[in-house]
GROMACS .gro file of C-alpha atoms in nm:
model
  312
    1MET     CA    1   0.000   0.000   0.000
    2ALA     CA    2   0.121   0.347  -0.089
    3GLU     CA    3   0.190   0.592   0.193
    4LYS     CA    4  -0.030   0.901   0.145
    5ILE     CA    5   0.116   1.236   0.249
    6LYS     CA    6   0.061   1.607   0.191
    7CYS     CA    7   0.414   1.714   0.102
    8LEU     CA    8   0.714   1.517  -0.023
    9ILE     CA    9   1.055   1.682  -0.046
   10ILE     CA   10   1.308   1.511  -0.272
   11GLY     CA   11   1.664   1.608  -0.183
   12SER     CA   12   1.824   1.784   0.112
   13GLY     CA   13   2.058   2.083   0.126
   14PRO     CA   14   1.966   2.445   0.202
   15ALA     CA   15   1.666   2.444  -0.036
   16GLY     CA   16   1.522   2.115   0.086
   17TYR     CA   17   1.569   2.181   0.456
   18THR     CA   18   1.429   2.535   0.433
   19ALA     CA   19   1.128   2.404   0.242
   20ALA     CA   20   1.086   2.144   0.517
   21ILE     CA   21   1.098   2.406   0.793
   22TYR     CA   22   0.827   2.616   0.627
   23ALA     CA   23   0.613   2.318   0.524
   24ALA     CA   24   0.628   2.169   0.874
   25ARG     CA   25   0.533   2.498   1.036
   26ALA     CA   26   0.235   2.514   0.797
   27ASP     CA   27   0.123   2.173   0.932
   28MET     CA   28   0.185   1.998   0.599
   29LYS     CA   29   0.372   1.717   0.780
   30PRO     CA   30   0.646   1.697   0.515
   31VAL     CA   31   0.844   1.382   0.445
   32MET     CA   32   1.195   1.436   0.310
   33TYR     CA   33   1.412   1.183   0.130
   34THR     CA   34   1.766   1.315   0.152
   35GLY     CA   35   1.929   1.141  -0.144
   36MET     CA   36   2.266   0.968  -0.120
   37GLN     CA   37   2.451   1.284  -0.016
   38MET     CA   38   2.265   1.402   0.292
   39GLY     CA   39   2.300   1.778   0.307
   40GLY     CA   40   2.397   1.811  -0.057
   41GLN     CA   41   2.697   1.988  -0.210
   42LEU     CA   42   2.758   2.208   0.092
   43THR     CA   43   2.883   1.909   0.289
   44THR     CA   44   3.192   1.909   0.064
   45THR     CA   45   3.273   2.267   0.173
   46THR     CA   46   3.492   2.304   0.479
   47GLU     CA   47   3.422   2.668   0.571
   48VAL     CA   48   3.105   2.869   0.513
   49ASP     CA   49   3.148   3.236   0.594
   50ASN     CA   50   2.879   3.402   0.381
   51PHE     CA   51   2.556   3.253   0.516
   52PRO     CA   52   2.365   3.498   0.740
   53GLY     CA   53   2.348   3.415   1.108
   54TYR     CA   54   2.694   3.262   1.149
   55PRO     CA   55   2.912   3.557   1.261
   56LYS     CA   56   3.213   3.334   1.323
   57GLY     CA   57   3.147   3.114   1.019
   58THR     CA   58   3.079   2.743   1.021
   59ASP     CA   59   3.153   2.441   0.808
   60GLY     CA   60   2.912   2.302   0.551
   61THR     CA   61   2.838   1.974   0.727
   62ALA     CA   62   2.769   2.145   1.062
   63MET     CA   63   2.542   2.398   0.893
   64MET     CA   64   2.341   2.123   0.723
   65GLU     CA   65   2.307   1.943   1.056
   66ASP     CA   66   2.171   2.267   1.206
   67LEU     CA   67   1.915   2.300   0.927
   68LYS     CA   68   1.818   1.932   0.956
   69SER     CA   69   1.768   1.965   1.333
   70GLN     CA   70   1.555   2.274   1.283
   71ALA     CA   71   1.338   2.098   1.023
   72GLU     CA   72   1.296   1.797   1.253
   73ARG     CA   73   1.207   2.021   1.549
   74PHE     CA   74   0.895   2.130   1.362
   75GLY     CA   75   0.802   1.775   1.269
   76THR     CA   76   0.968   1.698   0.937
   77ASP     CA   77   1.014   1.325   0.881
   78VAL     CA   78   1.370   1.312   0.743
   79ARG     CA   79   1.452   0.978   0.578
   80PHE     CA   80   1.768   0.854   0.412
   81GLY     CA   81   1.675   0.726   0.068
   82MET     CA   82   1.662   0.812  -0.299
   83ALA     CA   83   1.370   0.864  -0.534
   84THR     CA   84   1.414   0.616  -0.820
   85LYS     CA   85   1.092   0.662  -1.020
   86VAL     CA   86   0.821   0.926  -1.051
   87GLU     CA   87   0.468   0.917  -1.190
   88PHE     CA   88   0.351   1.276  -1.172
   89SER     CA   89  -0.007   1.364  -1.258
   90ASP     CA   90  -0.102   1.652  -1.487
   91LYS     CA   91  -0.447   1.684  -1.320
   92GLU     CA   92  -0.489   1.944  -1.048
   93GLY     CA   93  -0.560   1.786  -0.712
   94GLU     CA   94  -0.452   1.437  -0.814
   95ALA     CA   95  -0.175   1.273  -0.613
   96HIS     CA   96   0.176   1.228  -0.748
   97LYS     CA   97   0.339   0.887  -0.715
   98VAL     CA   98   0.706   0.852  -0.624
   99ILE     CA   99   0.897   0.526  -0.578
  100VAL     CA  100   1.185   0.542  -0.329
  101ASP     CA  101   1.476   0.297  -0.343
  102GLU     CA  102   1.282   0.100  -0.607
  103SER     CA  103   1.043  -0.037  -0.344
  104THR     CA  104   0.865   0.220  -0.125
  105GLU     CA  105   0.563   0.390  -0.286
  106ILE     CA  106   0.460   0.739  -0.181
  107GLU     CA  107   0.150   0.931  -0.293
  108ALA     CA  108   0.192   1.303  -0.230
  109GLN     CA  109  -0.043   1.596  -0.287
  110THR     CA  110   0.262   1.816  -0.344
  111VAL     CA  111   0.623   1.743  -0.436
  112ILE     CA  112   0.913   1.982  -0.383
  113ILE     CA  113   1.222   1.893  -0.587
  114SER     CA  114   1.551   2.012  -0.437
  115THR     CA  115   1.795   1.762  -0.585
  116GLY     CA  116   2.054   2.031  -0.662
  117ALA     CA  117   2.331   2.035  -0.920
  118THR     CA  118   2.670   1.867  -0.909
  119ALA     CA  119   2.987   2.058  -0.993
  120LYS     CA  120   3.191   1.903  -1.270
  121TYR     CA  121   3.550   1.818  -1.175
  122LEU     CA  122   3.848   1.700  -1.377
  123GLY     CA  123   3.845   1.363  -1.205
  124ILE     CA  124   4.217   1.330  -1.132
  125GLU     CA  125   4.311   1.168  -0.801
  126SER     CA  126   4.504   1.462  -0.652
  127GLU     CA  127   4.219   1.704  -0.733
  128GLN     CA  128   3.957   1.481  -0.568
  129ARG     CA  129   4.177   1.430  -0.262
  130LEU     CA  130   4.221   1.804  -0.208
  131ILE     CA  131   3.858   1.914  -0.249
  132GLY     CA  132   3.805   2.128   0.060
  133GLY     CA  133   4.181   2.160   0.105
  134GLY     CA  134   4.232   2.425  -0.162
  135VAL     CA  135   4.035   2.279  -0.453
  136SER     CA  136   3.696   2.444  -0.500
  137ALA     CA  137   3.422   2.475  -0.760
  138CYS     CA  138   3.290   2.810  -0.635
  139ALA     CA  139   3.495   3.129  -0.626
  140THR     CA  140   3.210   3.331  -0.472
  141CYS     CA  141   3.188   3.076  -0.188
  142ASP     CA  142   3.557   3.026  -0.116
  143GLY     CA  143   3.753   3.307  -0.282
  144PHE     CA  144   3.770   3.515   0.038
  145PHE     CA  145   3.997   3.255   0.200
  146TYR     CA  146   4.263   3.319  -0.068
  147LYS     CA  147   4.289   3.695  -0.023
  148GLY     CA  148   4.633   3.817  -0.131
  149GLN     CA  149   4.735   3.471  -0.256
  150ASP     CA  150   4.801   3.317  -0.599
  151VAL     CA  151   4.535   3.088  -0.746
  152VAL     CA  152   4.452   2.892  -1.061
  153VAL     CA  153   4.119   2.886  -1.247
  154VAL     CA  154   4.048   2.596  -1.483
  155GLY     CA  155   3.800   2.658  -1.762
  156ALA     CA  156   3.732   2.857  -2.077
  157GLY     CA  157   3.366   2.964  -2.066
  158ASP     CA  158   3.179   3.257  -1.917
  159THR     CA  159   3.176   3.096  -1.571
  160ALA     CA  160   3.555   3.057  -1.571
  161ALA     CA  161   3.601   3.416  -1.692
  162GLU     CA  162   3.363   3.547  -1.424
  163GLU     CA  163   3.537   3.346  -1.152
  164ALA     CA  164   3.880   3.468  -1.268
  165THR     CA  165   3.779   3.835  -1.268
  166TYR     CA  166   3.607   3.796  -0.931
  167LEU     CA  167   3.919   3.636  -0.782
  168ALA     CA  168   4.143   3.900  -0.941
  169ASN     CA  169   3.987   4.157  -0.705
  170ILE     CA  170   4.087   3.946  -0.404
  171CYS     CA  171   4.397   3.752  -0.500
  172SER     CA  172   4.749   3.866  -0.593
  173LYS     CA  173   4.758   3.666  -0.916
  174VAL     CA  174   4.512   3.451  -1.109
  175THR     CA  175   4.631   3.203  -1.372
  176MET     CA  176   4.366   3.069  -1.609
  177LEU     CA  177   4.430   2.728  -1.765
  178VAL     CA  178   4.249   2.689  -2.098
  179ARG     CA  179   4.253   2.346  -2.262
  180LYS     CA  180   4.222   2.471  -2.620
  181ASP     CA  181   4.389   2.758  -2.805
  182TYR     CA  182   4.086   2.982  -2.757
  183MET     CA  183   3.829   3.073  -2.492
  184ARG     CA  184   3.461   2.984  -2.525
  185ALA     CA  185   3.358   3.283  -2.314
  186SER     CA  186   3.167   3.570  -2.473
  187LYS     CA  187   3.376   3.847  -2.630
  188ALA     CA  188   3.274   4.085  -2.351
  189MET     CA  189   3.400   3.845  -2.085
  190GLN     CA  190   3.722   3.780  -2.277
  191HIS     CA  191   3.786   4.155  -2.298
  192ARG     CA  192   3.731   4.182  -1.923
  193VAL     CA  193   3.982   3.902  -1.858
  194ASN     CA  194   4.241   4.049  -2.098
  195LYS     CA  195   4.210   4.394  -1.941
  196THR     CA  196   4.269   4.264  -1.588
  197GLU     CA  197   4.639   4.303  -1.516
  198ASN     CA  198   4.678   4.027  -1.259
  199ILE     CA  199   4.516   3.755  -1.475
  200THR     CA  200   4.743   3.540  -1.693
  201VAL     CA  201   4.583   3.305  -1.947
  202LEU     CA  202   4.773   2.990  -2.049
  203TYR     CA  203   4.625   2.826  -2.361
  204ASN     CA  204   4.658   2.460  -2.461
  205THR     CA  205   4.722   2.394  -2.093
  206GLU     CA  206   4.575   2.136  -1.856
  207ILE     CA  207   4.638   2.024  -1.499
  208ASP     CA  208   4.855   1.716  -1.480
  209GLU     CA  209   4.849   1.704  -1.101
  210VAL     CA  210   4.748   1.916  -0.803
  211LEU     CA  211   5.047   1.939  -0.570
  212GLY     CA  212   5.028   1.911  -0.193
  213GLU     CA  213   4.957   1.647   0.068
  214ASN     CA  214   4.682   1.796   0.285
  215VAL     CA  215   4.643   2.140   0.126
  216VAL     CA  216   4.712   2.276  -0.220
  217GLU     CA  217   5.071   2.391  -0.267
  218GLY     CA  218   5.069   2.424  -0.646
  219VAL     CA  219   4.976   2.258  -0.973
  220ARG     CA  220   5.179   2.079  -1.235
  221ALA     CA  221   5.046   2.203  -1.569
  222VAL     CA  222   5.111   2.041  -1.905
  223ASN     CA  223   5.103   2.200  -2.248
  224ASN     CA  224   4.895   1.956  -2.453
  225LYS     CA  225   5.068   2.060  -2.775
  226THR     CA  226   5.432   2.038  -2.671
  227GLY     CA  227   5.406   1.808  -2.367
  228GLU     CA  228   5.609   2.057  -2.163
  229LYS     CA  229   5.530   2.048  -1.790
  230THR     CA  230   5.545   2.349  -1.557
  231GLU     CA  231   5.493   2.377  -1.183
  232ILE     CA  232   5.286   2.678  -1.075
  233PRO     CA  233   5.296   2.757  -0.701
  234VAL     CA  234   4.940   2.840  -0.585
  235THR     CA  235   4.730   2.787  -0.274
  236GLY     CA  236   4.391   2.759  -0.445
  237VAL     CA  237   4.256   2.576  -0.750
  238PHE     CA  238   3.911   2.674  -0.879
  239ILE     CA  239   3.749   2.432  -1.121
  240ALA     CA  240   3.505   2.622  -1.344
  241ILE     CA  241   3.400   2.373  -1.610
  242GLY     CA  242   3.030   2.376  -1.532
  243HIS     CA  243   2.761   2.207  -1.325
  244LYS     CA  244   2.524   1.922  -1.402
  245PRO     CA  245   2.173   1.951  -1.256
  246ASN     CA  246   2.050   1.633  -1.090
  247THR     CA  247   1.739   1.598  -1.304
  248GLU     CA  248   1.781   1.261  -1.482
  249LEU     CA  249   1.479   1.129  -1.292
  250PHE     CA  250   1.253   1.398  -1.437
  251LYS     CA  251   1.351   1.384  -1.804
  252GLY     CA  252   1.044   1.361  -2.025
  253VAL     CA  253   0.825   1.443  -1.722
  254LEU     CA  254   0.906   1.805  -1.631
  255ASP     CA  255   1.003   2.095  -1.854
  256MET     CA  256   1.376   2.168  -1.847
  257ASP     CA  257   1.617   2.378  -2.048
  258ASP     CA  258   1.874   2.241  -2.290
  259THR     CA  259   2.126   2.187  -2.009
  260GLY     CA  260   1.881   2.002  -1.784
  261TYR     CA  261   1.781   2.271  -1.532
  262LEU     CA  262   1.413   2.257  -1.434
  263ILE     CA  263   1.207   2.548  -1.565
  264THR     CA  264   0.988   2.731  -1.313
  265LYS     CA  265   0.710   2.978  -1.394
  266GLY     CA  266   0.784   3.348  -1.350
  267LYS     CA  267   0.888   3.437  -0.997
  268THR     CA  268   0.739   3.119  -0.853
  269THR     CA  269   0.877   2.770  -0.798
  270LYS     CA  270   0.595   2.608  -0.998
  271THR     CA  271   0.692   2.357  -1.265
  272ASN     CA  272   0.472   2.270  -1.564
  273LEU     CA  273   0.277   2.016  -1.354
  274PRO     CA  274   0.028   2.120  -1.082
  275GLY     CA  275   0.152   2.053  -0.731
  276VAL     CA  276   0.514   1.996  -0.833
  277PHE     CA  277   0.766   2.264  -0.735
  278ALA     CA  278   1.142   2.306  -0.779
  279ALA     CA  279   1.383   2.488  -0.548
  280GLY     CA  280   1.757   2.552  -0.524
  281ASP     CA  281   2.032   2.474  -0.771
  282VAL     CA  282   1.814   2.227  -0.962
  283GLN     CA  283   1.642   2.530  -1.116
  284ASP     CA  284   1.904   2.803  -1.062
  285LYS     CA  285   2.210   2.817  -1.286
  286GLU     CA  286   2.279   3.186  -1.221
  287TYR     CA  287   2.355   3.226  -0.851
  288ARG     CA  288   2.408   2.879  -0.699
  289GLN     CA  289   2.449   3.008  -0.343
  290ALA     CA  290   2.331   2.848  -0.020
  291VAL     CA  291   2.133   3.158   0.076
  292THR     CA  292   1.952   3.184  -0.260
  293ALA     CA  293   1.877   2.811  -0.248
  294ALA     CA  294   1.729   2.855   0.100
  295GLY     CA  295   1.518   3.145  -0.030
  296THR     CA  296   1.366   2.936  -0.307
  297GLY     CA  297   1.307   2.654  -0.056
  298CYS     CA  298   1.093   2.895   0.143
  299MET     CA  299   0.910   2.997  -0.177
  300ALA     CA  300   0.844   2.635  -0.275
  301ALA     CA  301   0.688   2.554   0.062
  302LEU     CA  302   0.467   2.863   0.044
  303ASP     CA  303   0.367   2.775  -0.315
  304ALA     CA  304   0.284   2.419  -0.201
  305GLU     CA  305   0.084   2.543   0.097
  306ARG     CA  306  -0.120   2.777  -0.124
  307TYR     CA  307  -0.177   2.499  -0.377
  308ILE     CA  308  -0.321   2.269  -0.110
  309GLY     CA  309  -0.521   2.558   0.039
  310ALA     CA  310  -0.685   2.626  -0.297
  311LEU     CA  311  -0.793   2.261  -0.324
  312GLU     CA  312  -0.961   2.248   0.016
   0.00000   0.00000   0.00000
């Protein structure tokens, strides 16, 4: 028999937990399935200094534990598990079916999707080992910790160019490593990079290895045309080669853009199906911050509450 509930939240993290707090306080008795990475991307971040309410900063895992505890205090049923199949209805007021871990069936009046997006990394062993120890995928999140230091940015698109120019205002020197002999970034962004004195762009260059045992001490770069290797002493490595939204489960079911981000209507969190809402990085490719994700989590819960209210 399917478990019948008012509000199902798929995915944890700032968006999911904030949605849970608001939904629980609205007496919607939300059930959350956290996914395999409880707390989401932020649990891979060691220090969080830009989230309001933490004057001395915190670390990502501790912050997610705080949000989880707050959601549970108001009655959220937080469960470890992963949605593996969805059967969403296109009829207003009809329940949406979700299968969890290929066995548990849930029927929910409303569904809030907060499955997030995963940063793309190079995949080399030394990079993976030093994530949180100087390797980052978010300059806005972590750039402050490298004030006055030398860093590397890997990437060639608009995101990489934006991250490099952002870091150039904080760091002594920024070296961009571009795999091809040209940048994919828009002309305007390329001009901005080229006009910034403390940014150096190395073309046809890739990371061979990130140097350092516990923290980043440099990178060994390789010219993919000549094979020449160079060691660049830096304390931070920012990987800016894009993000992949975690939306495989919803392909062919919910409207998404050409890169897989869920499309929401206007300033709401409503998807193209009634009673299904999306919050956080799964629908936001512009800002990707914990505080903006939390904001849309609040919006999704309010949208869900109003949807149920209109049915009653």
